[in-house]
Tab-separated table of C-alpha atoms in Angstrom:
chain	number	residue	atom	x	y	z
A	26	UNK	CA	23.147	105.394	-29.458
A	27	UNK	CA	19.775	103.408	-30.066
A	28	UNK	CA	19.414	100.214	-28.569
A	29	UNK	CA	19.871	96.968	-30.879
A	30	UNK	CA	18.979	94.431	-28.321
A	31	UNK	CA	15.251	92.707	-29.685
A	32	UNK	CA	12.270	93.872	-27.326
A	33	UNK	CA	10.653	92.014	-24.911
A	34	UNK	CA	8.062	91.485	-26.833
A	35	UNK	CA	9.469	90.009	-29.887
A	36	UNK	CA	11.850	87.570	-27.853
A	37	UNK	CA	7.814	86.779	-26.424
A	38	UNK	CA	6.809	85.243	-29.522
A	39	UNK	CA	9.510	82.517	-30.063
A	40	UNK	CA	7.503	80.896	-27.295
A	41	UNK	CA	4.457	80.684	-29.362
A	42	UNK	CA	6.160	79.401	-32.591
A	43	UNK	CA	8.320	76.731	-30.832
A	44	UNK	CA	5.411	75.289	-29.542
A	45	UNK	CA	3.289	75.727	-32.303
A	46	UNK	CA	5.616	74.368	-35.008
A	47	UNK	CA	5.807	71.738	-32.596
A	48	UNK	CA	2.564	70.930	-32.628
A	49	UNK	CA	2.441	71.134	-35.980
A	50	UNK	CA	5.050	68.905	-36.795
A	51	UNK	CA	2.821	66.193	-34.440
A	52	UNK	CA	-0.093	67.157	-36.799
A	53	UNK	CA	-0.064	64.975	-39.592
A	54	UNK	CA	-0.688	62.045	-38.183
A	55	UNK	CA	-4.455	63.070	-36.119
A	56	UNK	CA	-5.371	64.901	-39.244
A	57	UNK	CA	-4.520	61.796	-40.975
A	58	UNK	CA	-6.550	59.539	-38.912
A	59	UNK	CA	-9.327	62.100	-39.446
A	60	UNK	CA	-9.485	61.985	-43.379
A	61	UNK	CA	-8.936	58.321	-43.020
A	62	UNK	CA	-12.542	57.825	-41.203
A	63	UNK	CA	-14.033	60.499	-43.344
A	64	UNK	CA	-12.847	58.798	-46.658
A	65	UNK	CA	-14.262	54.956	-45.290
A	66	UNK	CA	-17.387	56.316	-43.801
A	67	UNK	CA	-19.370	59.355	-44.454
A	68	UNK	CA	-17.513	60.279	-47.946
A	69	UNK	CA	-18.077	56.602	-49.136
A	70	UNK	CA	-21.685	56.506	-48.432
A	71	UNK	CA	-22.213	59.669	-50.637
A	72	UNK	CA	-20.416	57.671	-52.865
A	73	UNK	CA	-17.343	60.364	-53.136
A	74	UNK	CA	-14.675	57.535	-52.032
A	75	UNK	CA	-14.352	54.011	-51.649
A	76	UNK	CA	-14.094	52.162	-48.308
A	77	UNK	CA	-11.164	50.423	-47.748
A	78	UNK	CA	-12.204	46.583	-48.590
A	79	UNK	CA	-9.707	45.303	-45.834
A	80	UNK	CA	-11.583	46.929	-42.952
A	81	UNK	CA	-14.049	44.982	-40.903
A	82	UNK	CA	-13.553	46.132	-37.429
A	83	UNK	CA	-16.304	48.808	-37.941
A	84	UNK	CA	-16.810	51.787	-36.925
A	85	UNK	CA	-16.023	52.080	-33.065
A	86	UNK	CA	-12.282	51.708	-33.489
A	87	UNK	CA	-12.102	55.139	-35.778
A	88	UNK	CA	-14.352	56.965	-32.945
A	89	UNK	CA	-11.864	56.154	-30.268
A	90	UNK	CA	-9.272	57.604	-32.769
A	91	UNK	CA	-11.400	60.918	-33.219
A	92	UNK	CA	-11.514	60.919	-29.598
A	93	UNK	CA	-7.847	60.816	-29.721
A	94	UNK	CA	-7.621	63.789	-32.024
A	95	UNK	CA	-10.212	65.540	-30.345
A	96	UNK	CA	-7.483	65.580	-27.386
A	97	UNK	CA	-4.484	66.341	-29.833
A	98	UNK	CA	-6.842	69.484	-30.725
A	99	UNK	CA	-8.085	70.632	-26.871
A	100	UNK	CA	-4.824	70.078	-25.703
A	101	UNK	CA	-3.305	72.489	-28.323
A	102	UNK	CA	-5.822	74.959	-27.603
A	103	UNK	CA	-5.170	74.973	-24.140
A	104	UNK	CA	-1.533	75.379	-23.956
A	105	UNK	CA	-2.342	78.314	-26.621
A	106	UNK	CA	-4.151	79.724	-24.259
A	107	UNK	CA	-2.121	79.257	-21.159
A	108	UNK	CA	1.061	80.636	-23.446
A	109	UNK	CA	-1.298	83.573	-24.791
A	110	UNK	CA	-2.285	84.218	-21.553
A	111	UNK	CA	0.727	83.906	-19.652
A	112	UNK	CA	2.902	86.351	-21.957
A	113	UNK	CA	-0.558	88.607	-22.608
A	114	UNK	CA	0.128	88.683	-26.727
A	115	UNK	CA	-2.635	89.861	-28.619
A	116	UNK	CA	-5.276	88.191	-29.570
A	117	UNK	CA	-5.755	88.882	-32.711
A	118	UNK	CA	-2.309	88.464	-34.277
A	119	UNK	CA	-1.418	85.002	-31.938
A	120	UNK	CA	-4.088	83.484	-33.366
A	121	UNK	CA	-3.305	84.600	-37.050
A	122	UNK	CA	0.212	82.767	-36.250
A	123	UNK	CA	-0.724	79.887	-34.426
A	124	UNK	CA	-3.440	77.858	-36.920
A	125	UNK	CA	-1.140	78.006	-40.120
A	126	UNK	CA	1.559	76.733	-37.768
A	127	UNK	CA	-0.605	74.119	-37.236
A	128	UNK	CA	-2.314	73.282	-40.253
A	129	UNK	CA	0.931	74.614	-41.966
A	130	UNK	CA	3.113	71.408	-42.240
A	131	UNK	CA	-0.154	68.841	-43.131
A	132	UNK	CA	-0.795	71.482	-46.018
A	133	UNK	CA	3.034	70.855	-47.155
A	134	UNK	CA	3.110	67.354	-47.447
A	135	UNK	CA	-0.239	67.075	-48.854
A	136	UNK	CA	0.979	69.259	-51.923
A	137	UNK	CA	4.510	67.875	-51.854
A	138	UNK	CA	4.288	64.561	-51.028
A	139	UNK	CA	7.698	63.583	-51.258
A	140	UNK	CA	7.869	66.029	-48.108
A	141	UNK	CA	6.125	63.450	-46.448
A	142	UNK	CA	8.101	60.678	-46.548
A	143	UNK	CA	10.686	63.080	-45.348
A	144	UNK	CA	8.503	63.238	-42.298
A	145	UNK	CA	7.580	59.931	-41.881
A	146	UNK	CA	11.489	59.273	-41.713
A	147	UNK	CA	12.271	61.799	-39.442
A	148	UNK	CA	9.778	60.096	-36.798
A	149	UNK	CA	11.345	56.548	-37.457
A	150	UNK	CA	13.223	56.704	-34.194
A	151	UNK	CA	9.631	56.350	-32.123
């Protein structure tokens, strides 16, 4: 009689999409705050955007935010790491399902915005 129960390794990887998904359910809001400075700042000099007229605080507030999503982004990598490490996954393949995870959700609310606000709901309670 074969064996139904799921292997090892395939139980293995729920650990990398839980925290993943998790991750990138956090991501909208650093990626945000990273098109935000690039639409006042470098994109308006070249003239591809406008700056926002209400902001006068400069520019040392949004680098202290990029620092902040500079963190968002090492710590991800590190507990990728750790995880990858720790249940010895493959390279190749964790990788290939950890970034869309990430970048997965910002991609689905930029292109269904309406997702968005669905998301911007859900994290109400904080």
């Amino acid at each position: 009689m074969p064996d139904t129960s799921a292997s090892p390794i395939r139980i293995a990887w729920l650990v990398p999409l839980t925290v993943n998904a998790l991750f990138g359910y956090l991501a909208p809001l650093p990626m945000g705050l990273v098109w935000y400075f690039l639409a006042d700042y470098p994109l308006a000099a070249l003239g591809l955007t406008e700056r926002d007229p209400t902001d006068n605080d400069g520019i040392l507030p949004h680098l202290i935010v990029l620092g902040g999503v500079g963190l968002f982004l090492a710590l991800w990598a590190a507990i990728n790491l750790a995880v990858r490490v720790l249940l010895k996954l493959p390279a190749r393949s964790y990788w290939l399902v950890s970034i869309p995870l990430l970048f997965g959700p910002l991609i689905v609310a930029g292109i269904f915005p309406a997702v968005y606000g669905l998301w911007k709901m859900s994290l109400a309670w904080l």
